[in-house]
Amino acid sequence: MPRPRVHDLDDALDAAERLAVEGGPSAVTLRAVAGATEMSNGAIYHAFGSRGGLVGRAWLRAAHRFLGVQQESVEQALACLSADGRAAAVDAVVAAADSPAIFAERFPQSSRFLLTVRRDELLGADVPEGVSDELSRLDSVLTELFTRLALALWERKDGRAVEVIESCVVGLPTGLLLHGRRKPDTAMRRHLEVAVRAVLDLDPPTPGKRHEINTKGSS
């Protein structure tokens, strides 16, 4: 008997990304992915279990690729922490903020996939429990990164400090680097770096300070 053909599942995930980017979430079906690859409907179903399993795995792969790029950049910056702690911590936040640009260079299709396709519209309710659990853990990975950077920079991990890091790593890149969904260029990346360093020049607000001010003002 002939041996069963072994398929590269990355081909199916590549096809799912491409279909979603070009045609939107509804364009990603098992039949469409089969038509874009050499896999049969049955082989795709056997590998992923359902459309939800397929698109969930595609999203997870893209997200893990991005987090891997970001983690690598942060680790390289923090490697100098013992020599100059403040400068290394600032550089690490800048590196984390710049990660979408590096990600776009290394994985252009995965970058467009994460940037242009809404996760909730792509996944819907048909997501296997294991995939759903792994997706939920992604948020905690980012929160851990924000906390680590706040500790490295200010030796603080309270909500106000973590919010400043989140603004630098998520808010500023979204507004300056990913605006208009254009490929980040050198000027955009430089503007982002300057903005992040300017924010980090200011210490985060003291926890509870706003409440104390309001209390004094009302007395």
JSON list of C-alpha atoms in Angstrom, two decimals:
[
{"chain": "A", "resi": 1, "resn": "MET", "atom": "CA", "xyz": [0.00, 0.00, 0.00]},
{"chain": "A", "resi": 2, "resn": "PRO", "atom": "CA", "xyz": [1.27, 3.53, -0.72]},
{"chain": "A", "resi": 3, "resn": "ARG", "atom": "CA", "xyz": [2.29, 5.51, 2.34]},
{"chain": "A", "resi": 4, "resn": "PRO", "atom": "CA", "xyz": [-0.10, 8.33, 3.29]},
{"chain": "A", "resi": 5, "resn": "ARG", "atom": "CA", "xyz": [1.08, 11.72, 2.19]},
{"chain": "A", "resi": 6, "resn": "VAL", "atom": "CA", "xyz": [2.50, 13.95, 4.90]},
{"chain": "A", "resi": 7, "resn": "HIS", "atom": "CA", "xyz": [1.36, 17.54, 4.50]},
{"chain": "A", "resi": 8, "resn": "ASP", "atom": "CA", "xyz": [3.08, 20.68, 5.76]},
{"chain": "A", "resi": 9, "resn": "LEU", "atom": "CA", "xyz": [0.44, 22.26, 7.98]},
{"chain": "A", "resi": 10, "resn": "ASP", "atom": "CA", "xyz": [2.16, 25.63, 7.63]},
{"chain": "A", "resi": 11, "resn": "ASP", "atom": "CA", "xyz": [0.94, 25.63, 4.03]},
{"chain": "A", "resi": 12, "resn": "ALA", "atom": "CA", "xyz": [-2.65, 25.54, 5.29]},
{"chain": "A", "resi": 13, "resn": "LEU", "atom": "CA", "xyz": [-1.96, 28.29, 7.84]},
{"chain": "A", "resi": 14, "resn": "ASP", "atom": "CA", "xyz": [-0.27, 30.41, 5.16]},
{"chain": "A", "resi": 15, "resn": "ALA", "atom": "CA", "xyz": [-3.33, 29.97, 2.95]},
{"chain": "A", "resi": 16, "resn": "ALA", "atom": "CA", "xyz": [-5.68, 30.92, 5.80]},
{"chain": "A", "resi": 17, "resn": "GLU", "atom": "CA", "xyz": [-3.70, 34.11, 6.43]},
{"chain": "A", "resi": 18, "resn": "ARG", "atom": "CA", "xyz": [-3.67, 35.03, 2.75]},
{"chain": "A", "resi": 19, "resn": "LEU", "atom": "CA", "xyz": [-7.39, 34.38, 2.28]},
{"chain": "A", "resi": 20, "resn": "ALA", "atom": "CA", "xyz": [-8.27, 36.43, 5.37]},
{"chain": "A", "resi": 21, "resn": "VAL", "atom": "CA", "xyz": [-6.09, 39.37, 4.30]},
{"chain": "A", "resi": 22, "resn": "GLU", "atom": "CA", "xyz": [-7.34, 39.39, 0.72]},
{"chain": "A", "resi": 23, "resn": "GLY", "atom": "CA", "xyz": [-11.00, 38.49, 1.21]},
{"chain": "A", "resi": 24, "resn": "GLY", "atom": "CA", "xyz": [-11.83, 39.06, 4.85]},
{"chain": "A", "resi": 25, "resn": "PRO", "atom": "CA", "xyz": [-12.69, 36.53, 7.58]},
{"chain": "A", "resi": 26, "resn": "SER", "atom": "CA", "xyz": [-15.58, 34.97, 5.62]},
{"chain": "A", "resi": 27, "resn": "ALA", "atom": "CA", "xyz": [-13.19, 34.00, 2.82]},
{"chain": "A", "resi": 28, "resn": "VAL", "atom": "CA", "xyz": [-11.46, 31.47, 5.08]},
{"chain": "A", "resi": 29, "resn": "THR", "atom": "CA", "xyz": [-13.24, 28.14, 4.68]},
{"chain": "A", "resi": 30, "resn": "LEU", "atom": "CA", "xyz": [-11.92, 24.58, 4.70]},
{"chain": "A", "resi": 31, "resn": "ARG", "atom": "CA", "xyz": [-12.82, 24.27, 1.03]},
{"chain": "A", "resi": 32, "resn": "ALA", "atom": "CA", "xyz": [-11.02, 27.52, 0.14]},
{"chain": "A", "resi": 33, "resn": "VAL", "atom": "CA", "xyz": [-7.90, 26.47, 2.03]},
{"chain": "A", "resi": 34, "resn": "ALA", "atom": "CA", "xyz": [-7.97, 23.09, 0.32]},
{"chain": "A", "resi": 35, "resn": "GLY", "atom": "CA", "xyz": [-8.24, 24.83, -3.04]},
{"chain": "A", "resi": 36, "resn": "ALA", "atom": "CA", "xyz": [-5.25, 27.02, -2.22]},
{"chain": "A", "resi": 37, "resn": "THR", "atom": "CA", "xyz": [-3.07, 24.10, -1.14]},
{"chain": "A", "resi": 38, "resn": "GLU", "atom": "CA", "xyz": [-2.49, 20.49, -2.15]},
{"chain": "A", "resi": 39, "resn": "MET", "atom": "CA", "xyz": [-4.44, 19.24, 0.89]},
{"chain": "A", "resi": 40, "resn": "SER", "atom": "CA", "xyz": [-7.88, 17.70, 0.65]},
{"chain": "A", "resi": 41, "resn": "ASN", "atom": "CA", "xyz": [-10.86, 18.83, 2.73]},
{"chain": "A", "resi": 42, "resn": "GLY", "atom": "CA", "xyz": [-10.52, 15.61, 4.71]},
{"chain": "A", "resi": 43, "resn": "ALA", "atom": "CA", "xyz": [-6.83, 16.16, 5.45]},
{"chain": "A", "resi": 44, "resn": "ILE", "atom": "CA", "xyz": [-7.48, 19.70, 6.66]},
{"chain": "A", "resi": 45, "resn": "TYR", "atom": "CA", "xyz": [-10.38, 18.56, 8.83]},
{"chain": "A", "resi": 46, "resn": "HIS", "atom": "CA", "xyz": [-8.26, 15.74, 10.26]},
{"chain": "A", "resi": 47, "resn": "ALA", "atom": "CA", "xyz": [-5.45, 18.19, 11.08]},
{"chain": "A", "resi": 48, "resn": "PHE", "atom": "CA", "xyz": [-7.51, 21.03, 12.58]},
{"chain": "A", "resi": 49, "resn": "GLY", "atom": "CA", "xyz": [-10.90, 19.52, 13.45]},
{"chain": "A", "resi": 50, "resn": "SER", "atom": "CA", "xyz": [-12.96, 22.45, 12.20]},
{"chain": "A", "resi": 51, "resn": "ARG", "atom": "CA", "xyz": [-12.74, 25.88, 10.61]},
{"chain": "A", "resi": 52, "resn": "GLY", "atom": "CA", "xyz": [-12.45, 27.31, 14.10]},
{"chain": "A", "resi": 53, "resn": "GLY", "atom": "CA", "xyz": [-9.46, 25.10, 14.80]},
{"chain": "A", "resi": 54, "resn": "LEU", "atom": "CA", "xyz": [-7.82, 26.16, 11.55]},
{"chain": "A", "resi": 55, "resn": "VAL", "atom": "CA", "xyz": [-8.24, 29.92, 11.95]},
{"chain": "A", "resi": 56, "resn": "GLY", "atom": "CA", "xyz": [-7.46, 29.69, 15.66]},
{"chain": "A", "resi": 57, "resn": "ARG", "atom": "CA", "xyz": [-4.15, 27.99, 14.92]},
{"chain": "A", "resi": 58, "resn": "ALA", "atom": "CA", "xyz": [-3.41, 30.53, 12.20]},
{"chain": "A", "resi": 59, "resn": "TRP", "atom": "CA", "xyz": [-3.98, 33.38, 14.66]},
{"chain": "A", "resi": 60, "resn": "LEU", "atom": "CA", "xyz": [-1.90, 31.69, 17.36]},
{"chain": "A", "resi": 61, "resn": "ARG", "atom": "CA", "xyz": [0.99, 31.11, 14.98]},
{"chain": "A", "resi": 62, "resn": "ALA", "atom": "CA", "xyz": [1.01, 34.76, 13.90]},
{"chain": "A", "resi": 63, "resn": "ALA", "atom": "CA", "xyz": [0.72, 35.99, 17.49]},
{"chain": "A", "resi": 64, "resn": "HIS", "atom": "CA", "xyz": [3.52, 33.72, 18.71]},
{"chain": "A", "resi": 65, "resn": "ARG", "atom": "CA", "xyz": [5.70, 34.89, 15.84]},
{"chain": "A", "resi": 66, "resn": "PHE", "atom": "CA", "xyz": [5.14, 38.49, 16.91]},
{"chain": "A", "resi": 67, "resn": "LEU", "atom": "CA", "xyz": [5.74, 37.76, 20.59]},
{"chain": "A", "resi": 68, "resn": "GLY", "atom": "CA", "xyz": [8.91, 35.89, 19.69]},
{"chain": "A", "resi": 69, "resn": "VAL", "atom": "CA", "xyz": [10.23, 38.89, 17.76]},
{"chain": "A", "resi": 70, "resn": "GLN", "atom": "CA", "xyz": [9.28, 41.21, 20.60]},
{"chain": "A", "resi": 71, "resn": "GLN", "atom": "CA", "xyz": [10.82, 39.00, 23.28]},
{"chain": "A", "resi": 72, "resn": "GLU", "atom": "CA", "xyz": [14.06, 38.70, 21.33]},
{"chain": "A", "resi": 73, "resn": "SER", "atom": "CA", "xyz": [14.33, 42.48, 20.97]},
{"chain": "A", "resi": 74, "resn": "VAL", "atom": "CA", "xyz": [13.61, 43.08, 24.66]},
{"chain": "A", "resi": 75, "resn": "GLU", "atom": "CA", "xyz": [16.11, 40.45, 25.81]},
{"chain": "A", "resi": 76, "resn": "GLN", "atom": "CA", "xyz": [18.86, 41.96, 23.69]},
{"chain": "A", "resi": 77, "resn": "ALA", "atom": "CA", "xyz": [18.25, 45.37, 25.25]},
{"chain": "A", "resi": 78, "resn": "LEU", "atom": "CA", "xyz": [18.01, 44.07, 28.81]},
{"chain": "A", "resi": 79, "resn": "ALA", "atom": "CA", "xyz": [21.27, 42.15, 28.42]},
{"chain": "A", "resi": 80, "resn": "CYS", "atom": "CA", "xyz": [23.02, 45.45, 29.23]},
{"chain": "A", "resi": 81, "resn": "LEU", "atom": "CA", "xyz": [20.96, 46.00, 32.38]},
{"chain": "A", "resi": 82, "resn": "SER", "atom": "CA", "xyz": [23.85, 45.35, 34.76]},
{"chain": "A", "resi": 83, "resn": "ALA", "atom": "CA", "xyz": [26.05, 47.94, 33.02]},
{"chain": "A", "resi": 84, "resn": "ASP", "atom": "CA", "xyz": [23.55, 50.81, 32.82]},
{"chain": "A", "resi": 85, "resn": "GLY", "atom": "CA", "xyz": [20.21, 49.83, 34.24]},
{"chain": "A", "resi": 86, "resn": "ARG", "atom": "CA", "xyz": [18.22, 52.95, 33.36]},
{"chain": "A", "resi": 87, "resn": "ALA", "atom": "CA", "xyz": [19.47, 53.19, 29.77]},
{"chain": "A", "resi": 88, "resn": "ALA", "atom": "CA", "xyz": [18.99, 49.46, 29.14]},
{"chain": "A", "resi": 89, "resn": "ALA", "atom": "CA", "xyz": [15.44, 49.54, 30.53]},
{"chain": "A", "resi": 90, "resn": "VAL", "atom": "CA", "xyz": [14.52, 52.50, 28.33]},
{"chain": "A", "resi": 91, "resn": "ASP", "atom": "CA", "xyz": [16.07, 50.79, 25.31]},
{"chain": "A", "resi": 92, "resn": "ALA", "atom": "CA", "xyz": [14.04, 47.67, 26.11]},
{"chain": "A", "resi": 93, "resn": "VAL", "atom": "CA", "xyz": [10.77, 49.61, 26.07]},
{"chain": "A", "resi": 94, "resn": "VAL", "atom": "CA", "xyz": [11.79, 51.26, 22.79]},
{"chain": "A", "resi": 95, "resn": "ALA", "atom": "CA", "xyz": [12.62, 47.81, 21.37]},
{"chain": "A", "resi": 96, "resn": "ALA", "atom": "CA", "xyz": [9.26, 46.42, 22.46]},
{"chain": "A", "resi": 97, "resn": "ALA", "atom": "CA", "xyz": [7.48, 49.37, 20.83]},
{"chain": "A", "resi": 98, "resn": "ASP", "atom": "CA", "xyz": [9.45, 48.94, 17.60]},
{"chain": "A", "resi": 99, "resn": "SER", "atom": "CA", "xyz": [8.69, 45.20, 17.38]},
{"chain": "A", "resi": 100, "resn": "PRO", "atom": "CA", "xyz": [5.75, 45.60, 14.95]},
{"chain": "A", "resi": 101, "resn": "ALA", "atom": "CA", "xyz": [8.14, 47.09, 12.39]},
{"chain": "A", "resi": 102, "resn": "ILE", "atom": "CA", "xyz": [10.61, 44.22, 12.74]},
{"chain": "A", "resi": 103, "resn": "PHE", "atom": "CA", "xyz": [7.74, 41.73, 12.64]},
{"chain": "A", "resi": 104, "resn": "ALA", "atom": "CA", "xyz": [6.49, 43.27, 9.39]},
{"chain": "A", "resi": 105, "resn": "GLU", "atom": "CA", "xyz": [9.93, 42.84, 7.85]},
{"chain": "A", "resi": 106, "resn": "ARG", "atom": "CA", "xyz": [10.35, 39.21, 8.90]},
{"chain": "A", "resi": 107, "resn": "PHE", "atom": "CA", "xyz": [6.78, 37.98, 8.48]},
{"chain": "A", "resi": 108, "resn": "PRO", "atom": "CA", "xyz": [4.98, 40.41, 6.14]},
{"chain": "A", "resi": 109, "resn": "GLN", "atom": "CA", "xyz": [1.89, 38.29, 5.59]},
{"chain": "A", "resi": 110, "resn": "SER", "atom": "CA", "xyz": [1.47, 37.39, 9.27]},
{"chain": "A", "resi": 111, "resn": "SER", "atom": "CA", "xyz": [1.88, 41.08, 10.08]},
{"chain": "A", "resi": 112, "resn": "ARG", "atom": "CA", "xyz": [-0.90, 42.10, 7.66]},
{"chain": "A", "resi": 113, "resn": "PHE", "atom": "CA", "xyz": [-3.02, 39.27, 9.04]},
{"chain": "A", "resi": 114, "resn": "LEU", "atom": "CA", "xyz": [-2.82, 40.48, 12.64]},
{"chain": "A", "resi": 115, "resn": "LEU", "atom": "CA", "xyz": [-3.13, 44.13, 11.64]},
{"chain": "A", "resi": 116, "resn": "THR", "atom": "CA", "xyz": [-6.02, 44.02, 9.18]},
{"chain": "A", "resi": 117, "resn": "VAL", "atom": "CA", "xyz": [-8.19, 41.13, 10.42]},
{"chain": "A", "resi": 118, "resn": "ARG", "atom": "CA", "xyz": [-10.27, 41.48, 13.58]},
{"chain": "A", "resi": 119, "resn": "ARG", "atom": "CA", "xyz": [-9.79, 38.45, 15.79]},
{"chain": "A", "resi": 120, "resn": "ASP", "atom": "CA", "xyz": [-13.38, 38.28, 16.98]},
{"chain": "A", "resi": 121, "resn": "GLU", "atom": "CA", "xyz": [-14.72, 38.41, 13.42]},
{"chain": "A", "resi": 122, "resn": "LEU", "atom": "CA", "xyz": [-12.28, 35.74, 12.24]},
{"chain": "A", "resi": 123, "resn": "LEU", "atom": "CA", "xyz": [-12.73, 33.26, 15.05]},
{"chain": "A", "resi": 124, "resn": "GLY", "atom": "CA", "xyz": [-16.40, 33.53, 15.98]},
{"chain": "A", "resi": 125, "resn": "ALA", "atom": "CA", "xyz": [-17.68, 30.95, 18.45]},
{"chain": "A", "resi": 126, "resn": "ASP", "atom": "CA", "xyz": [-16.37, 27.82, 16.72]},
{"chain": "A", "resi": 127, "resn": "VAL", "atom": "CA", "xyz": [-13.00, 27.61, 18.47]},
{"chain": "A", "resi": 128, "resn": "PRO", "atom": "CA", "xyz": [-11.78, 24.39, 20.15]},
{"chain": "A", "resi": 129, "resn": "GLU", "atom": "CA", "xyz": [-11.28, 24.64, 23.89]},
{"chain": "A", "resi": 130, "resn": "GLY", "atom": "CA", "xyz": [-7.53, 24.06, 23.71]},
{"chain": "A", "resi": 131, "resn": "VAL", "atom": "CA", "xyz": [-7.11, 26.83, 21.15]},
{"chain": "A", "resi": 132, "resn": "SER", "atom": "CA", "xyz": [-9.35, 29.16, 23.15]},
{"chain": "A", "resi": 133, "resn": "ASP", "atom": "CA", "xyz": [-7.31, 28.57, 26.31]},
{"chain": "A", "resi": 134, "resn": "GLU", "atom": "CA", "xyz": [-4.07, 29.32, 24.49]},
{"chain": "A", "resi": 135, "resn": "LEU", "atom": "CA", "xyz": [-5.54, 32.51, 23.04]},
{"chain": "A", "resi": 136, "resn": "SER", "atom": "CA", "xyz": [-6.50, 33.64, 26.53]},
{"chain": "A", "resi": 137, "resn": "ARG", "atom": "CA", "xyz": [-2.94, 33.11, 27.72]},
{"chain": "A", "resi": 138, "resn": "LEU", "atom": "CA", "xyz": [-1.61, 35.54, 25.11]},
{"chain": "A", "resi": 139, "resn": "ASP", "atom": "CA", "xyz": [-2.97, 38.51, 27.05]},
{"chain": "A", "resi": 140, "resn": "SER", "atom": "CA", "xyz": [-1.21, 37.37, 30.22]},
{"chain": "A", "resi": 141, "resn": "VAL", "atom": "CA", "xyz": [2.09, 37.11, 28.31]},
{"chain": "A", "resi": 142, "resn": "LEU", "atom": "CA", "xyz": [1.82, 40.78, 27.33]},
{"chain": "A", "resi": 143, "resn": "THR", "atom": "CA", "xyz": [0.87, 41.82, 30.86]},
{"chain": "A", "resi": 144, "resn": "GLU", "atom": "CA", "xyz": [3.91, 40.00, 32.20]},
{"chain": "A", "resi": 145, "resn": "LEU", "atom": "CA", "xyz": [6.10, 41.88, 29.72]},
{"chain": "A", "resi": 146, "resn": "PHE", "atom": "CA", "xyz": [4.64, 45.26, 30.75]},
{"chain": "A", "resi": 147, "resn": "THR", "atom": "CA", "xyz": [5.22, 44.41, 34.42]},
{"chain": "A", "resi": 148, "resn": "ARG", "atom": "CA", "xyz": [8.78, 43.27, 33.80]},
{"chain": "A", "resi": 149, "resn": "LEU", "atom": "CA", "xyz": [9.63, 46.47, 31.96]},
{"chain": "A", "resi": 150, "resn": "ALA", "atom": "CA", "xyz": [8.05, 48.64, 34.67]},
{"chain": "A", "resi": 151, "resn": "LEU", "atom": "CA", "xyz": [10.13, 46.84, 37.30]},
{"chain": "A", "resi": 152, "resn": "ALA", "atom": "CA", "xyz": [13.31, 47.23, 35.26]},
{"chain": "A", "resi": 153, "resn": "LEU", "atom": "CA", "xyz": [12.68, 50.94, 34.74]},
{"chain": "A", "resi": 154, "resn": "TRP", "atom": "CA", "xyz": [11.18, 52.12, 38.03]},
{"chain": "A", "resi": 155, "resn": "GLU", "atom": "CA", "xyz": [11.20, 49.11, 40.36]},
{"chain": "A", "resi": 156, "resn": "ARG", "atom": "CA", "xyz": [7.42, 49.41, 40.36]},
{"chain": "A", "resi": 157, "resn": "LYS", "atom": "CA", "xyz": [4.67, 47.08, 39.21]},
{"chain": "A", "resi": 158, "resn": "ASP", "atom": "CA", "xyz": [1.56, 48.98, 40.26]},
{"chain": "A", "resi": 159, "resn": "GLY", "atom": "CA", "xyz": [-1.21, 49.70, 37.78]},
{"chain": "A", "resi": 160, "resn": "ARG", "atom": "CA", "xyz": [-0.13, 53.27, 37.03]},
{"chain": "A", "resi": 161, "resn": "ALA", "atom": "CA", "xyz": [3.41, 52.21, 36.11]},
{"chain": "A", "resi": 162, "resn": "VAL", "atom": "CA", "xyz": [2.23, 49.28, 34.00]},
{"chain": "A", "resi": 163, "resn": "GLU", "atom": "CA", "xyz": [-0.22, 51.58, 32.18]},
{"chain": "A", "resi": 164, "resn": "VAL", "atom": "CA", "xyz": [2.63, 53.86, 31.10]},
{"chain": "A", "resi": 165, "resn": "ILE", "atom": "CA", "xyz": [4.54, 50.89, 29.68]},
{"chain": "A", "resi": 166, "resn": "GLU", "atom": "CA", "xyz": [1.42, 49.65, 27.90]},
{"chain": "A", "resi": 167, "resn": "SER", "atom": "CA", "xyz": [0.94, 53.09, 26.34]},
{"chain": "A", "resi": 168, "resn": "CYS", "atom": "CA", "xyz": [4.51, 53.02, 25.05]},
{"chain": "A", "resi": 169, "resn": "VAL", "atom": "CA", "xyz": [4.38, 49.44, 23.76]},
{"chain": "A", "resi": 170, "resn": "VAL", "atom": "CA", "xyz": [0.81, 49.37, 22.41]},
{"chain": "A", "resi": 171, "resn": "GLY", "atom": "CA", "xyz": [-0.75, 52.83, 22.25]},
{"chain": "A", "resi": 172, "resn": "LEU", "atom": "CA", "xyz": [2.08, 54.79, 20.65]},
{"chain": "A", "resi": 173, "resn": "PRO", "atom": "CA", "xyz": [2.96, 52.14, 18.02]},
{"chain": "A", "resi": 174, "resn": "THR", "atom": "CA", "xyz": [-0.71, 51.88, 17.08]},
{"chain": "A", "resi": 175, "resn": "GLY", "atom": "CA", "xyz": [-0.97, 55.63, 16.58]},
{"chain": "A", "resi": 176, "resn": "LEU", "atom": "CA", "xyz": [2.45, 56.38, 15.08]},
{"chain": "A", "resi": 177, "resn": "LEU", "atom": "CA", "xyz": [3.74, 53.17, 13.51]},
{"chain": "A", "resi": 178, "resn": "LEU", "atom": "CA", "xyz": [0.61, 51.41, 12.33]},
{"chain": "A", "resi": 179, "resn": "HIS", "atom": "CA", "xyz": [-1.50, 54.43, 11.39]},
{"chain": "A", "resi": 180, "resn": "GLY", "atom": "CA", "xyz": [-3.07, 53.97, 7.98]},
{"chain": "A", "resi": 181, "resn": "ARG", "atom": "CA", "xyz": [-1.81, 50.38, 7.90]},
{"chain": "A", "resi": 182, "resn": "ARG", "atom": "CA", "xyz": [1.20, 51.42, 5.87]},
{"chain": "A", "resi": 183, "resn": "LYS", "atom": "CA", "xyz": [4.48, 49.58, 6.06]},
{"chain": "A", "resi": 184, "resn": "PRO", "atom": "CA", "xyz": [6.53, 51.28, 8.79]},
{"chain": "A", "resi": 185, "resn": "ASP", "atom": "CA", "xyz": [9.41, 53.30, 7.36]},
{"chain": "A", "resi": 186, "resn": "THR", "atom": "CA", "xyz": [12.53, 54.78, 8.97]},
{"chain": "A", "resi": 187, "resn": "ALA", "atom": "CA", "xyz": [10.90, 58.14, 9.70]},
{"chain": "A", "resi": 188, "resn": "MET", "atom": "CA", "xyz": [7.88, 56.57, 11.39]},
{"chain": "A", "resi": 189, "resn": "ARG", "atom": "CA", "xyz": [10.10, 54.37, 13.52]},
{"chain": "A", "resi": 190, "resn": "ARG", "atom": "CA", "xyz": [12.24, 57.34, 14.54]},
{"chain": "A", "resi": 191, "resn": "HIS", "atom": "CA", "xyz": [9.16, 59.36, 15.52]},
{"chain": "A", "resi": 192, "resn": "LEU", "atom": "CA", "xyz": [8.01, 56.42, 17.63]},
{"chain": "A", "resi": 193, "resn": "GLU", "atom": "CA", "xyz": [11.36, 56.14, 19.39]},
{"chain": "A", "resi": 194, "resn": "VAL", "atom": "CA", "xyz": [11.42, 59.85, 20.21]},
{"chain": "A", "resi": 195, "resn": "ALA", "atom": "CA", "xyz": [7.85, 59.69, 21.55]},
{"chain": "A", "resi": 196, "resn": "VAL", "atom": "CA", "xyz": [8.56, 56.65, 23.74]},
{"chain": "A", "resi": 197, "resn": "ARG", "atom": "CA", "xyz": [11.73, 58.18, 25.19]},
{"chain": "A", "resi": 198, "resn": "ALA", "atom": "CA", "xyz": [9.86, 61.41, 25.92]},
{"chain": "A", "resi": 199, "resn": "VAL", "atom": "CA", "xyz": [7.16, 59.56, 27.84]},
{"chain": "A", "resi": 200, "resn": "LEU", "atom": "CA", "xyz": [9.74, 57.56, 29.81]},
{"chain": "A", "resi": 201, "resn": "ASP", "atom": "CA", "xyz": [11.54, 60.76, 30.81]},
{"chain": "A", "resi": 202, "resn": "LEU", "atom": "CA", "xyz": [8.58, 61.35, 33.13]},
{"chain": "A", "resi": 203, "resn": "ASP", "atom": "CA", "xyz": [8.07, 59.08, 36.10]},
{"chain": "A", "resi": 204, "resn": "PRO", "atom": "CA", "xyz": [4.61, 57.48, 36.22]},
{"chain": "A", "resi": 205, "resn": "PRO", "atom": "CA", "xyz": [2.04, 59.05, 38.56]},
{"chain": "A", "resi": 206, "resn": "THR", "atom": "CA", "xyz": [2.13, 57.92, 42.16]},
{"chain": "A", "resi": 207, "resn": "PRO", "atom": "CA", "xyz": [-0.53, 55.29, 42.93]},
{"chain": "A", "resi": 208, "resn": "GLY", "atom": "CA", "xyz": [-3.52, 56.93, 44.57]},
{"chain": "A", "resi": 209, "resn": "LYS", "atom": "CA", "xyz": [-2.24, 60.47, 43.99]},
{"chain": "A", "resi": 210, "resn": "ARG", "atom": "CA", "xyz": [-5.32, 61.49, 42.01]},
{"chain": "A", "resi": 211, "resn": "HIS", "atom": "CA", "xyz": [-7.56, 60.32, 44.83]},
{"chain": "A", "resi": 212, "resn": "GLU", "atom": "CA", "xyz": [-5.53, 62.27, 47.39]},
{"chain": "A", "resi": 213, "resn": "ILE", "atom": "CA", "xyz": [-5.80, 65.45, 45.31]},
{"chain": "A", "resi": 214, "resn": "ASN", "atom": "CA", "xyz": [-9.54, 65.06, 44.94]},
{"chain": "A", "resi": 215, "resn": "THR", "atom": "CA", "xyz": [-9.95, 64.46, 48.65]},
{"chain": "A", "resi": 216, "resn": "LYS", "atom": "CA", "xyz": [-7.99, 67.59, 49.56]},
{"chain": "A", "resi": 217, "resn": "GLY", "atom": "CA", "xyz": [-9.90, 69.66, 47.04]},
{"chain": "A", "resi": 218, "resn": "SER", "atom": "CA", "xyz": [-13.24, 68.64, 48.48]},
{"chain": "A", "resi": 219, "resn": "SER", "atom": "CA", "xyz": [-12.34, 69.40, 52.07]}
]
